[in-house]
Each structure stands twice: as C-alpha cells, then as structure tokens.
Coordinates of C-alpha atoms in Angstrom, one line a residue:
Chain B
M1 CA 0.0 -0.2 -0.2
R2 CA 1.3 3.5 -0.7
T3 CA 2.2 5.8 2.1
L4 CA -0.5 8.7 2.7
L5 CA 0.8 10.4 5.7
E6 CA 4.2 10.6 6.9
V7 CA 5.5 11.8 10.2
E8 CA 9.1 12.2 10.8
D9 CA 11.1 13.0 14.2
L10 CA 7.9 14.8 15.2
R11 CA 8.4 17.0 18.5
V12 CA 5.7 18.9 20.2
D13 CA 6.6 21.2 23.2
F14 CA 4.7 23.0 25.8
T15 CA 5.5 25.3 28.4
V16 CA 4.1 25.0 32.0
G17 CA 4.3 26.7 35.2
A18 CA 4.7 30.6 35.3
H19 CA 6.9 33.2 35.4
G20 CA 10.2 32.1 37.0
R21 CA 9.2 28.6 37.0
R22 CA 8.7 28.1 33.1
R23 CA 10.0 24.6 32.1
R24 CA 9.6 22.7 28.8
L25 CA 7.4 19.7 28.6
R26 CA 7.8 17.4 25.4
A27 CA 4.6 15.8 24.4
V28 CA 5.4 14.2 21.5
D29 CA 9.7 13.3 21.1
G30 CA 11.0 12.2 18.1
V31 CA 7.7 10.5 16.4
D32 CA 8.4 8.5 13.1
L33 CA 4.9 7.1 11.5
V34 CA 4.0 6.1 8.2
V35 CA 0.5 6.1 7.5
R36 CA -0.8 4.1 4.3
E37 CA -3.5 4.7 2.3
G38 CA -6.6 3.0 3.1
E39 CA -5.7 1.4 6.6
I40 CA -6.8 2.1 9.9
L41 CA -3.6 2.4 12.2
G42 CA -4.2 2.4 15.9
L43 CA -2.5 4.6 18.3
V44 CA -2.5 3.3 21.9
G45 CA -0.9 4.0 25.3
E46 CA -1.9 5.3 28.8
S47 CA -3.0 8.7 29.7
G48 CA -0.1 11.2 29.3
C49 CA 1.7 9.2 26.5
G50 CA 1.3 11.8 24.0
K51 CA -1.4 10.2 21.7
S52 CA -3.9 12.8 21.8
T53 CA -1.1 15.6 21.1
L54 CA 0.2 13.5 18.4
A55 CA -3.6 13.5 16.8
R56 CA -4.1 17.3 17.5
T57 CA -0.6 17.8 15.4
L58 CA -1.4 15.4 12.4
V59 CA -5.1 17.4 12.1
G60 CA -2.9 20.8 12.8
L61 CA -4.9 21.9 15.7
Q62 CA -1.3 21.8 17.7
A63 CA 1.7 23.1 15.8
P64 CA 4.8 20.8 15.9
S65 CA 7.9 22.4 17.7
G66 CA 10.0 20.4 15.4
G67 CA 9.6 17.7 12.6
R68 CA 8.0 16.9 9.7
I69 CA 4.5 15.7 8.4
S70 CA 3.8 15.2 4.8
L71 CA 0.6 14.0 3.3
G72 CA 0.8 12.5 -0.5
G73 CA 4.4 13.6 -0.5
D74 CA 3.2 17.0 0.1
L75 CA 5.2 18.3 3.1
L76 CA 2.6 20.1 5.2
P77 CA 3.5 23.9 6.0
R78 CA 3.1 25.4 9.9
R79 CA 0.2 27.0 8.9
R80 CA -2.1 25.2 7.1
P81 CA -4.3 27.0 4.0
A82 CA -7.7 25.6 4.0
A83 CA -7.0 23.3 1.1
V84 CA -4.4 21.6 3.1
R85 CA -6.5 21.6 6.6
K86 CA -9.7 19.6 4.8
R87 CA -7.6 16.8 3.8
I88 CA -7.6 15.5 7.4
Q89 CA -10.2 15.5 9.5
M90 CA -10.8 14.7 13.1
I91 CA -13.6 13.1 15.4
F92 CA -13.4 13.6 19.3
Q93 CA -14.7 11.7 22.1
D94 CA -17.6 13.4 23.3
P95 CA -20.0 14.4 20.3
G96 CA -22.3 16.0 23.1
S97 CA -19.3 18.9 23.2
S98 CA -18.0 18.8 19.6
L99 CA -21.4 19.4 18.1
D100 CA -23.0 23.1 18.7
P101 CA -25.8 22.4 21.0
R102 CA -27.8 25.1 19.2
H103 CA -27.3 24.0 15.6
T104 CA -29.3 21.4 14.0
V105 CA -27.9 18.4 12.3
R106 CA -28.4 20.0 9.1
E107 CA -26.5 22.8 9.8
A108 CA -23.8 21.4 11.7
L109 CA -23.5 19.3 8.3
L110 CA -23.8 22.8 6.0
A111 CA -21.1 24.7 7.9
P112 CA -17.8 22.8 6.6
L113 CA -19.6 22.7 2.9
R114 CA -20.0 26.5 3.3
V115 CA -16.5 27.4 4.8
H116 CA -14.8 25.3 1.9
R117 CA -17.3 26.4 -0.8
L118 CA -18.1 23.0 -1.7
A119 CA -21.7 22.9 -2.7
D120 CA -24.3 25.4 -3.2
G121 CA -28.0 25.9 -3.3
A122 CA -29.8 22.8 -4.4
G123 CA -26.4 21.1 -4.4
E124 CA -26.1 21.4 -0.5
E125 CA -29.3 19.7 0.3
A126 CA -28.4 16.9 -1.9
R127 CA -24.9 16.2 -0.3
V128 CA -26.5 16.9 3.3
R129 CA -28.6 14.1 2.5
E130 CA -26.0 12.1 1.0
L131 CA -23.5 12.3 4.0
M132 CA -26.9 11.2 6.4
G133 CA -27.2 8.1 4.4
L134 CA -23.2 7.7 4.4
V135 CA -23.5 7.2 8.2
E136 CA -26.7 5.6 8.3
L137 CA -28.6 8.4 9.9
P138 CA -32.5 8.6 8.7
E139 CA -32.8 12.1 7.1
R140 CA -35.7 12.8 9.3
L141 CA -33.1 13.7 12.5
L142 CA -32.0 16.5 9.9
D143 CA -33.7 19.1 12.2
A144 CA -32.7 17.3 15.2
K145 CA -30.5 19.0 17.8
P146 CA -27.4 17.3 19.6
R147 CA -29.4 17.2 22.5
S148 CA -32.3 15.0 21.4
L149 CA -29.6 12.6 19.6
S150 CA -28.2 9.4 21.4
G151 CA -24.5 9.5 22.0
G152 CA -24.2 7.2 19.2
Q153 CA -26.3 9.2 16.8
R154 CA -24.3 12.5 17.4
Q155 CA -20.8 10.6 16.7
R156 CA -22.3 9.8 13.6
V157 CA -23.4 13.0 12.9
A158 CA -19.9 13.9 14.4
I159 CA -18.3 11.6 11.3
A160 CA -20.6 13.0 9.1
R161 CA -19.2 16.3 9.8
A162 CA -16.0 15.5 9.5
L163 CA -16.7 13.9 6.0
A164 CA -18.3 16.7 4.2
V165 CA -14.9 17.7 2.8
E166 CA -14.2 14.5 1.6
P167 CA -11.1 14.0 3.7
D168 CA -8.0 11.7 2.8
V169 CA -7.7 10.7 6.5
L170 CA -9.9 10.7 9.6
V171 CA -8.2 11.0 13.1
A172 CA -10.6 9.5 15.5
D173 CA -9.5 10.3 19.5
E174 CA -11.3 7.8 21.5
A175 CA -14.3 8.2 19.5
V176 CA -16.1 5.4 21.5
A177 CA -14.9 5.6 24.6
A178 CA -17.9 7.7 25.8
L179 CA -20.6 5.5 24.1
D180 CA -22.1 2.5 26.0
A181 CA -21.2 -1.0 24.9
S182 CA -24.3 -1.3 22.6
A183 CA -23.9 1.7 20.4
T184 CA -19.9 0.9 20.5
G185 CA -20.0 -1.7 18.1
A186 CA -22.1 -0.1 15.6
I187 CA -19.6 3.1 15.1
L188 CA -16.7 0.8 14.7
N189 CA -18.7 -1.0 12.2
L190 CA -19.2 2.2 10.3
L191 CA -15.4 3.3 10.3
A192 CA -14.5 -0.5 9.0
D193 CA -17.3 -0.1 6.0
L194 CA -16.2 3.7 5.5
R195 CA -12.6 2.5 4.8
T196 CA -14.1 0.4 2.6
S197 CA -16.6 2.4 0.6
L198 CA -14.5 5.5 0.3
G199 CA -11.2 4.1 0.3
L200 CA -10.7 6.3 3.8
T201 CA -7.5 6.4 5.7
V202 CA -8.4 6.0 9.9
V203 CA -5.8 7.2 12.6
F204 CA -7.8 5.5 15.7
I205 CA -6.5 6.4 19.3
S206 CA -7.9 4.5 21.9
H207 CA -6.9 3.0 25.4
D208 CA -9.0 0.0 24.6
L209 CA -7.0 -2.8 23.4
S210 CA -9.6 -5.0 22.8
V211 CA -11.5 -2.6 20.2
V212 CA -8.1 -1.9 18.8
R213 CA -7.4 -5.6 18.2
G214 CA -11.1 -6.0 16.3
L215 CA -10.3 -2.5 14.2
C216 CA -6.6 -1.8 13.3
D217 CA -4.5 -3.1 10.7
R218 CA -1.5 -2.0 12.5
V219 CA -1.0 -0.2 16.1
A220 CA 1.5 2.0 17.5
V221 CA 2.6 1.7 21.2
M222 CA 3.4 4.6 22.6
Y223 CA 4.9 5.6 26.2
L224 CA 5.9 9.2 27.5
G225 CA 6.5 10.8 24.0
R226 CA 7.6 7.9 21.9
V227 CA 6.7 4.7 19.8
V228 CA 8.0 2.0 21.9
E229 CA 6.6 -0.7 19.5
L230 CA 4.8 -0.9 15.8
G231 CA 3.3 -3.6 13.8
R232 CA 0.7 -5.3 12.8
T233 CA -2.1 -5.7 15.1
A234 CA -2.7 -9.5 15.0
E235 CA 1.2 -10.1 15.0
I236 CA 2.3 -8.0 17.7
F237 CA -0.9 -8.7 20.4
A238 CA 0.0 -12.3 19.6
R239 CA 3.5 -11.7 20.4
P240 CA 4.5 -8.5 22.1
R241 CA 8.0 -8.0 22.3
H242 CA 7.8 -4.8 24.5
P243 CA 7.6 -5.2 28.2
Y244 CA 4.9 -2.2 28.1
L245 CA 2.7 -3.6 25.5
Q246 CA 2.9 -6.9 27.3
A247 CA 2.1 -5.5 30.7
L248 CA -1.0 -3.9 28.6
L249 CA -2.2 -6.3 27.1
A250 CA -2.0 -8.5 30.9
A251 CA -3.8 -5.7 32.1
V252 CA -7.0 -6.1 29.8
P253 CA -9.9 -7.7 31.6
R254 CA -11.1 -10.7 30.3
V255 CA -14.4 -12.6 31.0
G256 CA -13.7 -15.7 33.0
A257 CA -9.9 -14.6 34.0
P258 CA -9.0 -13.7 37.3
I259 CA -7.6 -9.9 37.6
A260 CA -4.5 -9.5 36.6
A261 CA -2.6 -6.7 38.2
P262 CA 0.3 -5.8 35.5
P263 CA 4.0 -6.3 36.8
L264 CA 4.9 -3.2 36.5
E265 CA 7.4 -0.8 39.3
G266 CA 6.1 2.3 41.2
D267 CA 2.3 3.8 41.1
E268 CA 2.8 6.1 38.1
P269 CA 4.2 6.8 34.9
P270 CA 7.4 9.5 35.8
S271 CA 6.8 12.9 34.7
L272 CA 7.1 14.4 31.3
L273 CA 9.0 17.3 32.9
D274 CA 11.5 14.9 34.0
P275 CA 11.7 11.8 32.0
P276 CA 14.0 8.9 33.0
S277 CA 17.2 8.6 30.7
G278 CA 18.1 5.9 28.8
C279 CA 14.8 3.7 28.0
R280 CA 12.0 5.6 29.3
F281 CA 10.2 2.6 30.2
R282 CA 13.0 1.8 32.8
T283 CA 11.5 2.8 35.7
R284 CA 8.4 1.0 35.4
C285 CA 9.9 -1.9 33.8
P286 CA 10.2 -5.5 35.4
A287 CA 13.1 -6.9 33.1
A288 CA 15.4 -3.4 33.6
F289 CA 19.2 -3.8 33.5
D290 CA 22.2 -1.5 33.8
R291 CA 22.0 -0.7 29.9
C292 CA 18.5 0.6 29.9
V293 CA 19.8 3.5 32.5
T294 CA 22.6 5.0 30.1
E295 CA 21.5 3.9 26.7
E296 CA 18.0 4.7 24.8
P297 CA 17.0 1.7 22.7
A298 CA 16.6 2.5 19.1
L299 CA 13.2 1.3 16.7
V300 CA 14.6 -1.4 15.6
T301 CA 12.9 -4.2 13.2
R302 CA 12.0 -7.4 14.6
G303 CA 10.0 -10.1 12.8
G304 CA 7.8 -7.7 10.7
A305 CA 7.4 -5.5 13.9
L306 CA 9.5 -2.1 14.9
V307 CA 10.0 -2.5 18.9
A308 CA 12.4 0.0 21.2
C309 CA 13.7 -2.4 23.5
H310 CA 17.4 -3.4 24.5
L311 CA 15.8 -6.8 24.8
A312 CA 14.1 -6.8 22.1
D313 CA 15.6 -10.5 21.0
R314 CA 15.0 -12.0 24.3
C315 CA 11.4 -11.1 24.5
Chain Y
M1 CA -25.8 -18.0 60.7
A2 CA -25.7 -16.3 57.4
A3 CA -23.5 -13.4 57.1
S4 CA -24.7 -9.7 57.7
S5 CA -25.6 -8.1 54.9
L6 CA -26.7 -4.8 53.0
E7 CA -30.3 -4.9 52.0
V8 CA -32.3 -2.6 50.0
E9 CA -35.8 -2.6 49.6
G10 CA -38.6 -1.0 47.3
L11 CA -36.1 1.6 46.2
E12 CA -38.5 4.3 44.2
V13 CA -36.9 7.0 42.8
V14 CA -39.0 9.7 41.1
T15 CA -37.9 13.1 38.8
R16 CA -39.3 16.5 40.0
A17 CA -41.8 16.2 37.2
G18 CA -43.3 13.1 39.2
V19 CA -41.7 10.7 36.3
P20 CA -40.0 7.6 37.9
I21 CA -36.7 6.4 37.3
L22 CA -36.5 3.6 39.4
D23 CA -40.0 1.7 40.8
D24 CA -39.7 -0.8 43.4
L25 CA -36.0 -2.0 43.1
S26 CA -34.8 -4.5 45.9
F27 CA -30.8 -5.7 46.1
R28 CA -29.2 -7.3 48.9
V29 CA -25.3 -7.9 49.2
A30 CA -23.3 -10.0 51.9
E31 CA -20.4 -8.7 53.7
G32 CA -17.5 -10.3 52.0
Q33 CA -19.7 -10.7 48.8
A34 CA -19.3 -8.9 45.5
L35 CA -22.5 -7.9 43.6
G36 CA -22.1 -6.6 40.2
I37 CA -24.7 -4.3 38.3
V38 CA -24.6 -4.0 34.5
G39 CA -26.2 -1.8 32.3
E40 CA -26.4 1.2 29.7
S41 CA -26.4 4.5 30.5
G42 CA -29.8 5.3 31.8
S43 CA -30.5 2.1 32.9
G44 CA -30.9 3.4 36.8
K45 CA -27.8 1.8 38.4
S46 CA -25.8 4.9 39.4
V47 CA -29.2 6.2 40.8
A48 CA -29.5 3.0 42.5
L49 CA -26.1 3.5 44.5
R50 CA -26.5 7.3 44.8
A51 CA -30.4 6.7 46.4
T52 CA -28.9 4.3 48.8
M53 CA -26.4 6.6 50.1
G54 CA -29.1 9.1 50.6
L55 CA -27.7 11.2 47.7
P56 CA -29.8 11.0 45.2
P57 CA -28.8 12.8 42.2
A58 CA -29.6 16.4 42.0
G59 CA -33.5 17.0 40.2
T60 CA -34.6 13.5 41.9
S61 CA -36.0 11.9 45.1
V62 CA -36.3 8.9 46.6
R63 CA -40.4 8.3 47.2
A64 CA -39.9 5.2 49.2
G65 CA -37.4 2.3 49.9
T66 CA -35.8 1.2 53.1
V67 CA -32.1 0.6 53.5
M68 CA -31.1 -1.8 56.0
V69 CA -27.6 -2.4 57.5
G70 CA -27.2 -5.8 59.3
D71 CA -30.5 -5.4 61.4
R72 CA -30.3 -1.3 61.9
R73 CA -33.4 -0.1 59.3
V74 CA -33.0 3.5 57.7
P75 CA -35.7 4.9 55.2
A76 CA -33.8 5.3 51.7
G77 CA -32.9 8.6 50.3
S78 CA -32.7 10.8 53.7
V79 CA -29.5 9.6 55.5
T80 CA -26.3 8.1 54.8
P81 CA -26.5 4.8 56.3
A82 CA -23.8 4.1 58.8
G83 CA -21.0 1.3 58.0
V84 CA -21.4 2.3 54.0
A85 CA -19.4 4.3 51.8
M86 CA -19.3 5.4 48.1
V87 CA -16.8 5.5 45.2
F88 CA -17.6 7.8 42.4
Q89 CA -16.6 7.6 38.7
D90 CA -15.4 11.3 39.1
S91 CA -12.7 11.1 42.0
F92 CA -12.3 15.0 41.4
T93 CA -15.4 15.8 42.9
S94 CA -15.1 13.9 46.0
L95 CA -12.1 15.3 47.1
D96 CA -11.3 18.7 48.6
P97 CA -9.6 21.0 46.4
T98 CA -8.6 23.6 48.7
M99 CA -7.1 20.6 51.3
R100 CA -4.2 18.8 50.9
L101 CA -4.8 15.0 50.4
G102 CA -3.0 14.1 53.9
S103 CA -5.2 16.7 56.0
Y104 CA -8.3 15.5 54.2
L105 CA -7.9 12.0 54.9
A106 CA -6.6 12.4 58.6
E107 CA -9.6 14.9 59.5
T108 CA -12.1 12.0 58.1
V109 CA -10.2 9.5 60.1
A110 CA -10.1 11.8 63.3
R111 CA -13.8 12.7 62.8
H112 CA -15.0 9.1 61.9
R113 CA -12.9 7.2 65.1
G114 CA -12.1 10.1 67.5
A115 CA -8.5 9.8 66.9
T116 CA -5.4 12.6 67.7
I117 CA -4.7 14.2 64.8
A118 CA -1.2 12.1 64.7
A119 CA -2.6 8.9 64.7
A120 CA -5.2 10.2 62.0
R121 CA -2.3 11.0 59.9
S122 CA -0.6 7.9 60.4
R123 CA -3.5 5.6 59.7
A124 CA -4.2 8.0 56.7
R125 CA -0.5 7.4 55.7
E126 CA -1.5 3.2 56.1
L127 CA -4.9 3.7 53.9
L128 CA -2.5 5.1 50.8
R129 CA -0.2 2.5 51.2
D130 CA -3.3 0.1 51.0
V131 CA -4.4 1.3 47.9
G132 CA -1.4 1.0 46.3
M133 CA 0.7 4.1 46.4
T134 CA 4.6 4.0 47.2
E135 CA 5.2 7.3 47.7
P136 CA 2.4 8.0 50.7
E137 CA 4.4 11.2 52.2
L138 CA 4.7 13.1 49.1
R139 CA 1.3 12.2 47.5
M140 CA -0.2 13.6 51.2
R141 CA 1.1 16.7 50.8
A142 CA -0.3 16.9 47.3
F143 CA -3.8 19.0 46.2
P144 CA -6.2 16.7 44.3
H145 CA -5.4 18.8 41.1
Q146 CA -1.7 17.8 41.5
L147 CA -2.7 14.3 41.2
S148 CA -3.2 12.2 38.2
G149 CA -6.7 10.7 37.5
G150 CA -5.1 7.2 38.2
L151 CA -3.8 8.7 42.0
R152 CA -6.8 10.5 42.2
Q153 CA -9.2 7.6 42.0
R154 CA -7.0 5.7 44.5
A155 CA -7.4 8.6 46.7
A156 CA -11.0 8.8 46.8
I157 CA -11.1 5.0 47.5
A158 CA -8.8 5.3 50.4
L159 CA -11.2 8.0 51.7
A160 CA -14.1 5.6 51.6
L161 CA -12.2 3.1 53.1
A162 CA -11.5 6.2 56.0
T163 CA -14.7 5.2 57.7
D164 CA -14.0 1.4 58.1
P165 CA -17.3 1.0 56.0
R166 CA -18.5 -2.8 56.0
Y167 CA -20.2 -2.3 52.4
L168 CA -18.6 -0.1 49.6
L169 CA -20.5 1.3 46.4
C170 CA -18.6 1.6 43.7
D171 CA -20.2 3.5 40.6
E172 CA -17.7 2.9 37.9
P173 CA -14.9 3.6 39.5
T174 CA -12.3 2.5 36.8
T175 CA -13.8 3.4 33.7
A176 CA -11.8 6.6 33.4
L177 CA -8.6 4.8 34.1
D178 CA -6.2 3.0 32.2
V179 CA -6.1 -0.7 31.6
T180 CA -3.2 -1.2 33.8
L181 CA -4.6 1.1 36.8
Q182 CA -7.7 -0.7 36.5
A183 CA -6.3 -4.1 37.2
R184 CA -4.8 -2.4 40.2
I185 CA -7.7 -1.0 41.7
L186 CA -9.9 -4.2 40.8
A187 CA -7.2 -6.3 42.7
L188 CA -7.2 -3.7 45.4
L189 CA -11.2 -4.1 45.9
K190 CA -11.1 -7.7 45.4
A191 CA -8.5 -8.4 48.2
R192 CA -10.3 -5.9 50.5
Q193 CA -13.6 -7.9 49.9
G194 CA -11.5 -11.4 50.5
A195 CA -9.3 -10.2 53.5
A196 CA -11.6 -7.6 55.3
G197 CA -14.9 -9.1 54.5
L198 CA -15.8 -6.2 52.8
G199 CA -19.2 -6.2 51.1
L200 CA -18.9 -4.7 47.3
V201 CA -21.7 -3.3 45.1
F202 CA -19.6 -2.6 41.9
V203 CA -21.9 -0.7 39.0
S204 CA -20.1 -0.9 35.5
H205 CA -21.1 -0.7 31.7
D206 CA -18.0 -2.9 31.4
I207 CA -19.2 -7.0 31.5
A208 CA -15.6 -7.9 31.6
V209 CA -14.7 -6.2 34.7
V210 CA -17.9 -6.8 36.5
S211 CA -17.2 -10.7 35.3
Q212 CA -14.0 -10.6 37.0
I213 CA -15.0 -8.8 40.2
A214 CA -18.7 -10.1 41.2
D215 CA -19.7 -13.3 42.7
V216 CA -23.0 -12.1 41.4
V217 CA -24.8 -10.2 38.4
A218 CA -27.7 -8.4 37.8
V219 CA -28.4 -6.8 34.4
M220 CA -30.3 -3.6 34.6
Y221 CA -32.5 -2.0 31.8
A222 CA -34.8 1.0 31.8
G223 CA -34.5 1.1 35.7
R224 CA -35.4 -2.9 36.5
I225 CA -33.3 -5.9 37.2
V226 CA -33.9 -7.8 34.2
E227 CA -31.6 -10.5 34.7
I228 CA -29.7 -11.8 37.8
G229 CA -27.7 -14.7 38.9
P230 CA -24.0 -15.8 39.7
T231 CA -21.6 -14.5 37.8
A232 CA -20.3 -17.5 35.5
T233 CA -24.2 -18.3 34.8
V234 CA -25.3 -15.4 33.6
I235 CA -22.3 -14.2 31.3
G236 CA -21.9 -17.9 30.3
S237 CA -25.6 -18.5 29.2
P238 CA -27.8 -15.3 29.5
R239 CA -31.4 -15.8 29.3
H240 CA -32.6 -12.2 28.7
P241 CA -32.6 -10.9 25.1
Y242 CA -30.9 -7.6 26.3
A243 CA -28.6 -9.6 28.4
Q244 CA -27.5 -11.9 25.4
A245 CA -26.7 -8.7 23.1
L246 CA -24.8 -7.1 25.8
V247 CA -22.6 -10.1 26.4
A248 CA -22.3 -10.8 22.6
A249 CA -21.3 -7.0 21.9
L250 CA -18.6 -7.9 24.2
P251 CA -15.3 -7.0 21.9
D252 CA -12.7 -10.1 22.7
L253 CA -8.7 -9.7 22.6
D254 CA -8.2 -13.0 22.3
R255 CA -11.1 -14.0 19.9
P256 CA -11.4 -11.0 17.3
G257 CA -14.2 -11.3 14.7
T258 CA -14.9 -9.0 11.5
R259 CA -17.4 -7.7 12.5
F260 CA -18.6 -5.7 15.9
L261 CA -21.9 -6.8 17.3
S262 CA -24.4 -4.2 18.7
I263 CA -27.7 -3.6 19.6
A264 CA -30.0 -1.6 17.5
G265 CA -31.8 1.4 19.1
T266 CA -31.5 3.0 22.4
P267 CA -33.2 2.7 25.6
P268 CA -36.3 4.3 26.4
D269 CA -36.5 7.5 28.4
P270 CA -38.0 7.2 31.9
S271 CA -41.0 9.3 30.3
E272 CA -41.5 6.3 27.9
F273 CA -41.2 3.7 30.5
T274 CA -44.3 0.9 30.1
A275 CA -46.1 -1.6 32.6
G276 CA -44.7 -4.1 30.1
C277 CA -41.4 -5.4 28.9
R278 CA -39.5 -2.2 27.9
F279 CA -36.7 -3.9 26.3
Q280 CA -39.7 -5.1 23.6
A281 CA -38.8 -1.9 21.1
R282 CA -35.3 -3.1 20.7
C283 CA -35.9 -6.9 21.0
G284 CA -34.9 -9.4 17.8
H285 CA -37.8 -12.2 19.1
P286 CA -40.6 -10.0 21.0
G287 CA -43.3 -12.8 21.4
T288 CA -46.8 -12.4 22.7
G289 CA -47.7 -11.0 26.3
C290 CA -44.9 -8.8 26.0
D291 CA -47.2 -5.8 27.0
Q292 CA -48.3 -8.0 30.0
P293 CA -46.8 -5.7 33.3
L294 CA -43.7 -7.2 34.7
A295 CA -42.7 -6.1 38.4
G296 CA -39.3 -6.4 37.6
L297 CA -36.3 -8.9 39.6
D298 CA -36.0 -8.8 43.3
G299 CA -32.1 -8.6 43.7
R300 CA -32.2 -10.0 47.1
D301 CA -32.9 -13.2 45.4
H302 CA -29.6 -14.4 43.7
R303 CA -31.0 -17.4 42.0
H304 CA -30.1 -17.1 38.4
R305 CA -33.2 -16.1 36.1
S306 CA -34.4 -13.5 33.7
D307 CA -37.9 -11.5 33.7
C308 CA -38.4 -12.1 30.0
L309 CA -41.7 -14.2 29.4
H310 CA -39.9 -16.3 26.4
E311 CA -36.4 -16.9 27.5
D312 CA -37.2 -20.5 26.8
T313 CA -37.6 -19.8 23.3
H314 CA -34.6 -18.2 22.1
P315 CA -31.4 -19.6 22.0
A316 CA -28.8 -18.8 24.6
G317 CA -26.0 -16.3 23.4
R318 CA -27.9 -15.1 20.2
A319 CA -27.6 -11.4 19.3
S320 CA -30.1 -9.1 17.5

C-alpha cells in the first residue's frame, strides 16, 4: 500500500508553570510514523503518553515544535491553508461537546460545505442527505439538535461532518470511549465500512485494546511521547516484544479470567517534565538492567514489527 | 447464621416532574460478597447506588424504600447509612480541592474514630499505602489537582475506606482509568473483599470488568433488574435477550471477529417507561404477551433467572 501520511522526527513542546518557573514539557518526542493509504492505524498508550497530542498535531490543531508531516508526498506547512486543512479531519471523544448545541444536524453538516465552498443551493441539500446516508442516519433527524440524539447518533453526525469535506485521513480520538457497549460496535463497524466504501484512511486513538484489536490493521504503542512498538495488530498482540505492551495486554480484563495486576514497578508513569534517562520505560519495567539507564533503545525491526527495547531479541 | 448483609428494599426514585426512574428496586449484598450491576447509561444503576447512600442525583428524589445494614433499618434517601461508603466515577468531585490529601484523609479518620491528629495522619498514610501508593508521604502533601486521574481515584478509594465501612458502593470506579490502573484497583478491591470481608456493589457498563470482580451479577435495563444470577452463569448462558446482546457485543481481545455486534436502537427515556417489557422495542424476537405488566426482578434473591416471558424460546447467546 502507498504511504499517505508520513511523520518524521515529530516533536511537540508545551510550556508549563508560571513566571520564573517555566519549564518545557515535550509531549511528543521524536515520533516517526507512516500511515498507509486505506489502512486503519491504531494509536495506543496510557493517558499522558502523547497520543492525543500527536493526533491534534496531525490534524493541525496543534503546531509541531519540530519535525515534518507530509501528506501524499507534500510537506505540510506549519500554518495550513484551508485546502490542506480539509484533507485531514478529526472526530472527538465526546460528540456532546464537539457539536454546537444550538445547531441542528443540517446546520452542522452545512457549515463545512460552506466554509470550504463545496456545494451551493440545491447541491447543498443533496450533499447533506448523501452524508446522512453515508453514516446511516435517517433524514428525519436533519432538523434535530444534538440534545435529542443518542450518543451513537451524535458520533455519527460528527463523522458525517468530518466526511463533508471529503478528507483523505480521518483521525478519531477515543471516538467510542464515551459510548455504551450497545452503540460502540455500530460506530466501529461504520468506520470499517467507510474505509472499504470510500477508501478512507483512519488513525484510531484508543486506550481500549480489545477494540483496537478488532478494528485496526496496524498499531503503534506510545509511552511518554515515543513509539515503543509498531506492527500489524494481529502479530504484535499475539507476540508483544516490548515489556510495556506485554503489561498492557496482560491488564486487559477478560471474561472468566482472574484479575491480573500488571507487573509494573511504582504507582505512576514518571513525569514528562523529568523523563528517565536511557529507556523511558525502565523505571516501571520488570526486566530493566544497567544498559537501560544509560542508553536509549532505538526502534529496530524484529520479525516484521518495530520495537524499542534492549531485550527485543529475548522477549 | 448467615453473614450480615446490606439490603435495599422497594427503592423508588422520581424526577421533579414525578416521572419514576426506579420503581420498586431491591437488592442485597452480604459481607465479603461482590454484587455487580451492569447496564447502559440511563438504566438507573448509578441512581440506585446514590439513592442508597441518601444522595439521589440533583433533580430527583427518593419516594420510597428502606435500607437495612445488618439489623439497622433506615428510610432510603434521607440519610447515609452507617457502615456504607461510596466511590464515584469522577474522583475529583469527591476530594476537597482546597485541602491537601493528607489533611483531608486525616480529618475524616479523626472525625470517624475520634483519634488524635497524629494517629489519624498515620492511619491516612497506611490507607494510601493500602491502595497501592508507593510514596504516601509525598502524596499526602499534594492537592487533588496535582494528582493524576489514577492517583486521585485511589485517593478517593482510600477516603471511602477511611470510615472503615462494611459495604462499599462503587460507581464505575475504573471507567476513566487506563487498563494498567484498572487492573490494580480491581485487585485492591478484590483483596479488601476477601481479607476484610468488605461487601461490594460494583456498577459498570463493562461486563468483562464485572465478570472479574463480582460473585453475583444483576443486569439492569430501563430502571429494572431484568436478569440476575451467579456471575459465571449469567455471562456464560444469559437468558434475557438484552443480557444476551450485551454479552455478544463484548469485543474479545483473544478472539476478534470481523464485525462488532451492537444492539440497534436506544434505551427508552423514563417518561416512556411502560408497565410491560421495556426492551421489546429493541428485542430481536418479541413474542406475545410482552405488554403484560412486569414487576422487575427482586435483586435480594441471587438465583439465576430473567424476567423475559420467552426466555425458553430463544437460544442462549444469540444477539439481535
């Protein structure tokens, strides 16, 4: 498959603290990532690992501090003109707050068409109805406001609004985390269907590994701003090489299995303000040894996957 | 003699407009036992816990019901029953933003036990260590906003345990957390249940989580218990079409399918609650008589049963 989106050595910094105590926090630290055309790429990791910051930077909501993002071979400028912005769209965790409560579904869908001058007059209404069909919502809901819709229906509206501008890439940040079990499956199926019918490329951010396992072709695992393992979902979930992915997978609740507290040291991931030397995971890693303190492991290819661990060959 | 238990009987909660959210809900949990309650948002599972604690959600009130802790009986909704504590989904709101964690915990301990501040602080340190904090001294000096979500949730559990409760009501205590933390908190609660004989009521929309912690599971839909029974039986062979669909919709890490299953439609709003089966509009195989009034199941009886009239006619495990 052709490379569609390419991220090279991406860094995103924030300044925290006030007055004399300003400090730099690097939320994304040297991420390299390739998203192939028509694939669903998963992005997983604990809160604070930088997955949402990476997502916002891909979409252009957050300016990178360094590194490059290219789309279809074109380098994306720091300030993106409208024609570039529309090619990467985003949906959020809580469609209750990402949709304007005063706007009807029709108005929500018309806004991007008008901003990007994509349709006019009769064409507008036809396109709005087409979008409703695409996300399998009945046209009678066009005059409804978000309040009267269920969580699943709102997320469909958010997806339709993102698709209105015919993007190449859809970035979904925890798109099903706020939904009930009964609505989650339908939204995931919709994303999979849109990939097939529109050839849509999806970057799917989630902390739910069971969902990622079922939906994503490939998955990147992030820890404290870096990618620590990347590969085909079926492969790396079956044979995780990085101790962090092993711990994550072990902690997933399974029906009928006893509770498995992960074998991680300490009670917290370390602060991004003061990341550990060498391997960032070493302070929680059950297998850490001297070399992990001094030397940062590079992402290396092992059995078709990429992994950043000094013990990659032994895991 | 059977273990002492927490019994909630005939709980009725209504909105300001008089619309019932819960009508005649009863459940029981014994000391050292864990009761799981699963259901979608709006099923009334959180309302049931809050009403039990005498803290019905804003805009609602408890119209009837009693809470019995051991042999002490109190009317539901007006007072917090002694010996019962609760952990909420959003731990930020259960901690005082203006107080350091250590002072807040110590104050709770001092009030509850009549201990000196020094003794209370040492107990607070112990509580934080119990919930898996490796540096309790450091955490005691922190304000709630300085703690991560995971540490805050553990602090909230420590706070709930500070009153030495015999029963702990947990409302989605791990939903906002990462899997690694979730597993730790579940292990912590399970250990308390086993060693200290704590009775747990654990509300969650995540069946996998409930399956790991609960001895008995109640499935709630639209304000009623529609199925109840020992955890392995309910999850292994659910009888109610709703419970069957919920179990089937669970994504499985070890056996991923090509399609995710879901339940079409949405749960009814309390204003649309009917006397008959409330799931029939979404049910894949409604039959005759689904409009007959149903009472909902009594959650004090933990034997496996569902309130579907046609539970024998649809194959187990089939989802709509």
